[in-house]
Short mmCIF file of C-alpha atoms in Angstrom, two decimals:
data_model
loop_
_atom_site.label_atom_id
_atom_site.label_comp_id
_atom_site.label_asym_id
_atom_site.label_seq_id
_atom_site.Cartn_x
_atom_site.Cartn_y
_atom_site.Cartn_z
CA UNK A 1 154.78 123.64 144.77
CA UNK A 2 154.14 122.27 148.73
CA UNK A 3 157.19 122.20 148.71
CA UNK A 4 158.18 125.45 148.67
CA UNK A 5 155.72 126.62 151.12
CA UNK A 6 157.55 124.14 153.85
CA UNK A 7 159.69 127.06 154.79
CA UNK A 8 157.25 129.30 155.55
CA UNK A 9 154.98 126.50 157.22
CA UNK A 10 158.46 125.89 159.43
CA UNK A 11 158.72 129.56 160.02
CA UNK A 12 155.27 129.55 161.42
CA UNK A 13 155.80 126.74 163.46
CA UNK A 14 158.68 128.29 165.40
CA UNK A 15 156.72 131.62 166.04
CA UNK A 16 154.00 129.68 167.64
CA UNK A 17 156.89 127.62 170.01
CA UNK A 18 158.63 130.52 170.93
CA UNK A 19 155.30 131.88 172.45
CA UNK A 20 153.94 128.94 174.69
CA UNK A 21 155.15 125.99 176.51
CA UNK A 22 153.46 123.55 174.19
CA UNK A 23 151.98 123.44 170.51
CA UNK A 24 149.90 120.48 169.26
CA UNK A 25 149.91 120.29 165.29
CA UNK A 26 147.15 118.18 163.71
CA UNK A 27 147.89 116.37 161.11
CA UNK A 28 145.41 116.47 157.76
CA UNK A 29 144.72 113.15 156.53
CA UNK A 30 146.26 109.83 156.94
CA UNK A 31 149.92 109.27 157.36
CA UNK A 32 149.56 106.19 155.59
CA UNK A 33 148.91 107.99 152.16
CA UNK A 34 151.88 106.85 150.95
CA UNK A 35 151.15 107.65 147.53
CA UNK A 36 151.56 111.71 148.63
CA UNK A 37 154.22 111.60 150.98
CA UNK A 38 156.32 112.73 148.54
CA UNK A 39 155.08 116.35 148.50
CA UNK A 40 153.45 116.12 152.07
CA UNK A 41 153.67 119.37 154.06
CA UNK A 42 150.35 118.78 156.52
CA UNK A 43 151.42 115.31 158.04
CA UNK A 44 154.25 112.81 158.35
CA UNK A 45 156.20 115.62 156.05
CA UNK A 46 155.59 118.25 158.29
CA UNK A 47 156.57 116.05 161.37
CA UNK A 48 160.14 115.10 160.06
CA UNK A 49 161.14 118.80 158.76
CA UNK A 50 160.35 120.14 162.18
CA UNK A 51 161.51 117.00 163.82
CA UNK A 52 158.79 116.49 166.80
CA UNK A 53 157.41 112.81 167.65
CA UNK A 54 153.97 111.89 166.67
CA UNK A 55 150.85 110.61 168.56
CA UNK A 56 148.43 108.15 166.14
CA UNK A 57 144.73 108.55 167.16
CA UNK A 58 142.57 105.80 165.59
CA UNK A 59 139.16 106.77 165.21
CA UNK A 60 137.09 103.99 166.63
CA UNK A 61 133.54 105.20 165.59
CA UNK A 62 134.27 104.26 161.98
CA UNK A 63 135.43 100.93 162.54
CA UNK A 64 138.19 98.72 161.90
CA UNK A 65 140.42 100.45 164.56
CA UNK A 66 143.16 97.92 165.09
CA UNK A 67 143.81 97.31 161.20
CA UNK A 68 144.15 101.05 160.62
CA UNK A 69 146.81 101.19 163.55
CA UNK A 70 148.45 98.39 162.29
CA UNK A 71 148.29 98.43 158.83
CA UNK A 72 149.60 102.25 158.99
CA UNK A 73 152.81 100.89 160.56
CA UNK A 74 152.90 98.16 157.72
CA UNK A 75 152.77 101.11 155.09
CA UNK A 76 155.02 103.65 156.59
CA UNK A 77 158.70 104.54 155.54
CA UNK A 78 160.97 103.24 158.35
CA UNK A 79 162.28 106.73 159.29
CA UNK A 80 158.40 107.60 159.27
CA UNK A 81 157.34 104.60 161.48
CA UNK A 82 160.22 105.42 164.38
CA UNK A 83 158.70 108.98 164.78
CA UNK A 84 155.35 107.28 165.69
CA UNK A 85 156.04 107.09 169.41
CA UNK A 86 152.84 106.49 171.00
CA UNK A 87 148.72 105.98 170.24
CA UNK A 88 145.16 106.75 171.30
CA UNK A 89 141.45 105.38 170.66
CA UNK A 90 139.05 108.06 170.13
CA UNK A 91 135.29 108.00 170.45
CA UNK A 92 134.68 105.31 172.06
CA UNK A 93 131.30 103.90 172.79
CA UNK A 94 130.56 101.97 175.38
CA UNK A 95 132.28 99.88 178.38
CA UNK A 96 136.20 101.12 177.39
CA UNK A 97 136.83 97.77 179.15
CA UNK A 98 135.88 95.56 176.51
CA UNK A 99 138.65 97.00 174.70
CA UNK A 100 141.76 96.00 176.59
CA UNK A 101 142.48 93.35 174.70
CA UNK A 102 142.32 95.28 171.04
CA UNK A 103 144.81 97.58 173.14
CA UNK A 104 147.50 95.15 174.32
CA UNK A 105 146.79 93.65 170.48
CA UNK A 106 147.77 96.95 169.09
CA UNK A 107 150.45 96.68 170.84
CA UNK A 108 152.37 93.38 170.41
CA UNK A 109 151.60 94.22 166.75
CA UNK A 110 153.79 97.43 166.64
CA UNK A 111 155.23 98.46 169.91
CA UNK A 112 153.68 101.50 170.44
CA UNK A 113 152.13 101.95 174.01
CA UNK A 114 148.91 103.57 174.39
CA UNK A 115 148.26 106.77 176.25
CA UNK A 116 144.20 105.91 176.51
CA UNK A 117 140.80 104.98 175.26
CA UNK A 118 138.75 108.63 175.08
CA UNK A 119 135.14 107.69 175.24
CA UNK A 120 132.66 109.83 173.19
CA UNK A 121 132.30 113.16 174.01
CA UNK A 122 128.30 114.07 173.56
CA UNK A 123 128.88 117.88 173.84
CA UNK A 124 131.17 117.92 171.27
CA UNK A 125 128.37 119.31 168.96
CA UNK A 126 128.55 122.73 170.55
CA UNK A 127 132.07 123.22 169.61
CA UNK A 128 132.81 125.09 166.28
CA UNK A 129 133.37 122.47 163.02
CA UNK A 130 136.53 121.35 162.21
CA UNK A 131 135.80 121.43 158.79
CA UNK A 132 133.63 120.97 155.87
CA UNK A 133 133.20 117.14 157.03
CA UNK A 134 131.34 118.88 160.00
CA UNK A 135 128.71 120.93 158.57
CA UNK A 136 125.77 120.24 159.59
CA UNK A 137 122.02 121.72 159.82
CA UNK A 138 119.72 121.80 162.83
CA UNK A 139 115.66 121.05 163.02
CA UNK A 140 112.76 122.46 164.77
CA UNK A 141 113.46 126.63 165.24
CA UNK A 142 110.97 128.52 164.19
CA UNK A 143 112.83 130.57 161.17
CA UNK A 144 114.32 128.54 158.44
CA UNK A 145 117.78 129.62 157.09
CA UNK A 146 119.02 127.87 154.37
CA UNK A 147 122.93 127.51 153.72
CA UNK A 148 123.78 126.65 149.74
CA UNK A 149 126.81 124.24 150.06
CA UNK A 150 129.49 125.92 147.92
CA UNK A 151 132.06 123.20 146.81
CA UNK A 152 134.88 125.42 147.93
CA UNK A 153 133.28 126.73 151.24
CA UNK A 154 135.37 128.50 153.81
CA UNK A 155 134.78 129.86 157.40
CA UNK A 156 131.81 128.01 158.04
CA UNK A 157 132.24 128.45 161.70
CA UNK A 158 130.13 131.51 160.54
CA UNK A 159 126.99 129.02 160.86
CA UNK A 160 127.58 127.44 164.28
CA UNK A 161 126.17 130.28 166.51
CA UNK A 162 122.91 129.73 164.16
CA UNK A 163 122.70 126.21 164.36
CA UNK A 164 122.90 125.92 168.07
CA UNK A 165 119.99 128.55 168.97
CA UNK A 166 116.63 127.05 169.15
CA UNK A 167 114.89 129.49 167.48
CA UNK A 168 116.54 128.59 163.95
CA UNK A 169 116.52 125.69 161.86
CA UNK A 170 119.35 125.79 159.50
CA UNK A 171 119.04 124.02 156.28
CA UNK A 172 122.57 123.17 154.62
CA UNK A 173 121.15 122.44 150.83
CA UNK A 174 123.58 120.04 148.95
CA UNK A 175 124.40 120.63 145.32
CA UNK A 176 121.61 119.13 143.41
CA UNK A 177 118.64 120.40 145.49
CA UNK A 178 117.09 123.05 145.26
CA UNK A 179 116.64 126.31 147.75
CA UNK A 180 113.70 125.47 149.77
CA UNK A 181 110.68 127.71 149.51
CA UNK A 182 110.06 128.41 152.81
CA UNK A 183 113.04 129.77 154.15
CA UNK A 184 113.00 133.07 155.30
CA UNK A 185 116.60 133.63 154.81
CA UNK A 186 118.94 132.25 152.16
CA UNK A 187 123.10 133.03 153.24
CA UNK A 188 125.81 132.53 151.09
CA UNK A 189 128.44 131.73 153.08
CA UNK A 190 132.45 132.46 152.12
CA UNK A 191 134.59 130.34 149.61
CA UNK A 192 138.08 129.75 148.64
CA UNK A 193 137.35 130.53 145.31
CA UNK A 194 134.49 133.27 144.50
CA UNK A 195 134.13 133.16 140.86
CA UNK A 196 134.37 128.80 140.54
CA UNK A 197 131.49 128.67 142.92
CA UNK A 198 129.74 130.92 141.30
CA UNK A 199 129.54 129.24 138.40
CA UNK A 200 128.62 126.04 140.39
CA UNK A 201 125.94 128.23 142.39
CA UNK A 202 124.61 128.51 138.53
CA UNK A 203 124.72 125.14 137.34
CA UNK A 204 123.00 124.12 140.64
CA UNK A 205 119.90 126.21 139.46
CA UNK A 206 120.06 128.23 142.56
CA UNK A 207 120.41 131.48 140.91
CA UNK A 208 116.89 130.65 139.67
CA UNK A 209 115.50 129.63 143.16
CA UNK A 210 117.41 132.66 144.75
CA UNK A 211 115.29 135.22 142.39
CA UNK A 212 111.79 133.47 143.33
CA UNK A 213 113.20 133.43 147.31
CA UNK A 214 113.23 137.24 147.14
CA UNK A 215 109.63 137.73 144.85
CA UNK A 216 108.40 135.79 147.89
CA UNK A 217 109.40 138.22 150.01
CA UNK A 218 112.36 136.45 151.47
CA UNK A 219 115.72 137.90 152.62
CA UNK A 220 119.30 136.95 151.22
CA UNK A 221 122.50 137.67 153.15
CA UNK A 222 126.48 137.10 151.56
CA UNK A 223 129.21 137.09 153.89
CA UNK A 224 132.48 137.62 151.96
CA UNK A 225 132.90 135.46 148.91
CA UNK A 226 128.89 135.12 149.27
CA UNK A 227 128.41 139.26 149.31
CA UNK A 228 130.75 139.39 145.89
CA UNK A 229 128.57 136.64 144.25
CA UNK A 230 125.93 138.94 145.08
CA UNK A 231 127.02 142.65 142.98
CA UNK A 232 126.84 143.03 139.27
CA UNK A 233 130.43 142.07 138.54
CA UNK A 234 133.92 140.31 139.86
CA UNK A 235 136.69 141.25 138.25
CA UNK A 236 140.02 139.63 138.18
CA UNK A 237 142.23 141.18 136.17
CA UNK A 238 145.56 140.17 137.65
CA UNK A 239 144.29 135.85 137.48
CA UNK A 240 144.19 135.57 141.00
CA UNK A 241 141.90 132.80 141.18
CA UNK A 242 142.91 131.25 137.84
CA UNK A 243 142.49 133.10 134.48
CA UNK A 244 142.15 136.63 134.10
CA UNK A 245 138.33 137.46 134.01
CA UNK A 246 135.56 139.14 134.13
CA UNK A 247 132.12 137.66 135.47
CA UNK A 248 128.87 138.58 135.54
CA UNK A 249 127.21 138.55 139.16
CA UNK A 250 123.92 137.58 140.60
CA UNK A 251 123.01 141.31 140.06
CA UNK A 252 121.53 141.40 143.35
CA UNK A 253 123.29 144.71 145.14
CA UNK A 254 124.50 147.44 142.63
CA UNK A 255 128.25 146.93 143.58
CA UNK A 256 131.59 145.44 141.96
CA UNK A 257 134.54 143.52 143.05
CA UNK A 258 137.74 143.65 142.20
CA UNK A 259 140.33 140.97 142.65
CA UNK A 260 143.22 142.00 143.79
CA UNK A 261 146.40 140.17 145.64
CA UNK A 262 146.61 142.15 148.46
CA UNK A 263 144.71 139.96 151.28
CA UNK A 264 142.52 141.91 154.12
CA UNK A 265 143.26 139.85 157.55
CA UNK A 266 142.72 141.77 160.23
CA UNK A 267 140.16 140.88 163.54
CA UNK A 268 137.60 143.98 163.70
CA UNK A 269 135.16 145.21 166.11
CA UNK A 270 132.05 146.48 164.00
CA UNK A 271 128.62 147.92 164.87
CA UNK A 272 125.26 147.53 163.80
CA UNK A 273 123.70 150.62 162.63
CA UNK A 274 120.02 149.71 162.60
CA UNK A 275 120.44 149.11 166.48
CA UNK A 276 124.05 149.83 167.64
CA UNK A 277 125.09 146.67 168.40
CA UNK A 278 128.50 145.22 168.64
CA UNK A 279 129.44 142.57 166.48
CA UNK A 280 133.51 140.97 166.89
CA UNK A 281 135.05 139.35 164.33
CA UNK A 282 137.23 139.08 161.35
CA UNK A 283 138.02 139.70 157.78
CA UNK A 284 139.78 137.57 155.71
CA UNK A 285 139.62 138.18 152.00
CA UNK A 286 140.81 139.37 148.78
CA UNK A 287 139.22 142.03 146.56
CA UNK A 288 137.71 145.39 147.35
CA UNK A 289 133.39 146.17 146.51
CA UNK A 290 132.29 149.21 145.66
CA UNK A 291 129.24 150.68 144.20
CA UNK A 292 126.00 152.52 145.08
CA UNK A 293 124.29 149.90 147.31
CA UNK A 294 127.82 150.69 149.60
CA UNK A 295 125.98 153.75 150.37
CA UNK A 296 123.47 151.77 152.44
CA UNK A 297 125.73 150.86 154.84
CA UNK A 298 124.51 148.54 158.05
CA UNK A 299 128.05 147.29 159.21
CA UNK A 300 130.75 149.72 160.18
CA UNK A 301 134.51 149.28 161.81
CA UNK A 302 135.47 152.60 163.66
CA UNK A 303 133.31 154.61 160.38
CA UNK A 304 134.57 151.92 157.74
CA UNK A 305 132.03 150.39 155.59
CA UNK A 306 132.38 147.11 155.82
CA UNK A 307 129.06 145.75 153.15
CA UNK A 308 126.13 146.77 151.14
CA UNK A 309 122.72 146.54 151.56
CA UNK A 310 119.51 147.09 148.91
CA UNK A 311 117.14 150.47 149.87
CA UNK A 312 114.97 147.81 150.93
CA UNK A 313 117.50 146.05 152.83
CA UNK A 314 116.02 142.17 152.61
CA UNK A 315 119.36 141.79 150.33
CA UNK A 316 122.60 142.20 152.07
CA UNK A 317 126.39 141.82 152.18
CA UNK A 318 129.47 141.88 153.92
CA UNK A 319 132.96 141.29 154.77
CA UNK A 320 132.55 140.24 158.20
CA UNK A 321 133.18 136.86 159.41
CA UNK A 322 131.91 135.46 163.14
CA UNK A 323 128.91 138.17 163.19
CA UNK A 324 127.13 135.71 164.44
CA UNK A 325 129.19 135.00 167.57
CA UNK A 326 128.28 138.44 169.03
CA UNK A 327 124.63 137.64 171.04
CA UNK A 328 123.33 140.97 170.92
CA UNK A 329 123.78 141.44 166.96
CA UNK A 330 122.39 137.43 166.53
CA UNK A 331 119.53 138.09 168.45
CA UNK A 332 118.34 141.85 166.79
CA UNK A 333 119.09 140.01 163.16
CA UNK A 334 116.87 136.82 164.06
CA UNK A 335 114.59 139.49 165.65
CA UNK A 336 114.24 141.01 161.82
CA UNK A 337 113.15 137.83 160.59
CA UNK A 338 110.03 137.33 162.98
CA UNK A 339 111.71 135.07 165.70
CA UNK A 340 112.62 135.94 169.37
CA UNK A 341 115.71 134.09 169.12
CA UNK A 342 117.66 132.64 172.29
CA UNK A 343 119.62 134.31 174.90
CA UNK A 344 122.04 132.23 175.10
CA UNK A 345 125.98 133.64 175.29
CA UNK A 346 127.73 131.41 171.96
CA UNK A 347 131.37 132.35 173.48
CA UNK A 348 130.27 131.51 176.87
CA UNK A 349 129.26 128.57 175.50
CA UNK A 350 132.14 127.17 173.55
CA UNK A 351 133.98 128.14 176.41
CA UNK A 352 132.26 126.09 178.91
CA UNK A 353 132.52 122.70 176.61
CA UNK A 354 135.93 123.25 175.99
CA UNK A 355 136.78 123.23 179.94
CA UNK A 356 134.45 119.91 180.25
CA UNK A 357 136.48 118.69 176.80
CA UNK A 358 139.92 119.20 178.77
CA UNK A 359 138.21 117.44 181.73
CA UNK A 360 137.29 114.44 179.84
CA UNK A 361 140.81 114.00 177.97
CA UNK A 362 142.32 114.71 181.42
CA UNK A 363 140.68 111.59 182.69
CA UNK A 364 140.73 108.89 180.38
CA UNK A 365 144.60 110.12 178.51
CA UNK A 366 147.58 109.69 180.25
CA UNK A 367 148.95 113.22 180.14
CA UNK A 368 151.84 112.84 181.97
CA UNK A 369 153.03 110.39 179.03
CA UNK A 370 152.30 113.14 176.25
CA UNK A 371 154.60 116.11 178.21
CA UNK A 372 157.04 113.27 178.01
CA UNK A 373 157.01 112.44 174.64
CA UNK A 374 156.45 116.40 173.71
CA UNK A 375 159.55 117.15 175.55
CA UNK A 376 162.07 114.86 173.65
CA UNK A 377 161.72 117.76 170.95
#
């Protein structure tokens, strides 16, 4: 039950606060689902068991702005509505002027000041996605990767370094379409759930359009739940992701997986064999692959194998999330599918909006009002 993850979630908490002079916690969702508060651990829940005040940031690009302010204090629990102590427009369009009077409406109607209108932020592309909401492709490169939509994705941040370079278009294919014909790369990115998508990746068809992708001559990569789609077999004998079983796989490498509920988390610095490049990231799974096509290692941690590849290597796999951050290893792998791809630096870049980010909210937020509010803790 949520509820008996609070502790831990509490626990967590206070490791982050003893380390740093301030932590901002995101809610998920609404506050004003009233109809889960109950059980609520990633909102208003969370905010009362660890007893800090809350900020309410109305987002103004969807419309409606003032009634969801408003009408959240209507629907809140009184001890819910007196931790509310302040509020903020986001994404605002426009002359922030025109809105002085929907702020000092806001107001009278609940008696929470505001601590700014923060116009929209146009860079805010370049920054990784937040979450599945924020997935999206990019036109016009010159080498078309195409991204099956898993219903239980995870770490899609893997795709952002390939969206943003110009030399890729990245095609995010919804369930219900099929694979396109002309990419040159199909990736399978990670999930929450391996053997559920799967079966969806099945029902979609795109097993089907995945075997005609490679007859064409096309190349297929599987980066952690994606790479154990891609052997003969998952196993999960112990029911970690729901019943014990044992599913076929796409049959694509000659490997097997093996569910297990020990969970690999670790950040890793890997190399590239075919050119020696670095690659940082991180692994975050469950279940260990083994099988011939290991053999054909093309991604190693200090001599650890961290994928497969087939002897022809168009098919490959691996455990390795944010590859694609590291320049060097982005560029040699676009290289490999015919396109001189950018030279831009990803981390540099994300770096850079960030600082203009903390500019912008520097300007238009009144942050002397948030250290206040943050230090009634």
């Amino acid at each position: 039950a949520k509820t008996e993850l609070m502790p831990k979630v509490l626990e967590s908490f206070a490791n982050v606060a003893a380390s740093v002079d301030l932590v901002l916690v995101e809610g998920a969702g609404s506050p004003a689902e009233t109809n889960l508060r109950t059980g609520d651990i990633a909102n208003m829940g969370f905010a009362q068991a660890a007893d800090i005040p809350v900020v309410l940031i109305g987002d103004i690009d969807r419309g409606g702005v003032i009634a969801q302010i408003v009408g959240t204090q209507v629907v809140l629990s009184s001890s819910d509505e007196k931790r509310i102590k302040a509020f903020i427009i986001n994404k605002f369009r426009g002359d922030s002027d025109l809105f002085d009077a929907g702020l000092t409406e806001i107001t009278n109607q609940t008696g929470w000041p505001s601590l700014g209108v923060l116009p929209w932020f146009p860079d805010a592309w370049k920054l990784p996605g937040e979450d599945i909401m924020d997935i999206s492709g990019s036109a016009g490169g010159a080498v078309k990767i195409a991204v099956p939509k898993l219903d239980r994705i995870a770490n899609f941040d893997d795709l952002d370094p390939l969206s943003s370079d110009p030399g890729v278009c990245l095609e995010i294919i919804e369930p219900g379409h099929p694979l396109p014909g002309d990419a040159k790369l199909v990736l399978i990115p990670g999930s929450k759930s391996t053997i559920a998508d799967l079966a969806a990746f099945r029902a979609n068809g795109w097993d089907i359009d995945l075997a005609a992708h490679i007859r064409r001559g096309g190349r297929v990569l599987g980066i952690c739940a994606g790479y154990q789609m891609l052997g003969q077999e998952i196993s999960d004998p112990e029911g970690i992701e729901g019943p014990v079983s044992h599913v076929k796989g796409l049959g694509l490498l000659d490997v097997k997986t093996t569910m297990s509920a020990h969970k690999q988390l670790k950040q890793t610095i890997a190399n590239y064999l075919p050119t020696g490049d670095e690659i940082a990231g991180y692994e975050i799974h469950i279940g260990t692959t083994n099988g011939p096509d290991c053999e054909n290692a093309w991604v190693l941690a200090n001599g650890r194998n961290l994928g497969a590849s087939s002897a022809n290597g168009r098919i490959k796999g691996c455990y390795m999330h944010g590859l694609f951050g590291s320049d060097d290893f982005r560029q040699s792998f676009l290289r490999e599918l015919g396109v001189e791809a950018s030279a831009y630096g990803y981390d540099q870049m994300v770096d850079t909006t960030l600082d203009l980010l903390a500019d912008h909210m520097e300007r238009h937020i009144n942050l002397d009002k948030l250290y206040e509010l943050a230090g009634e803790v």
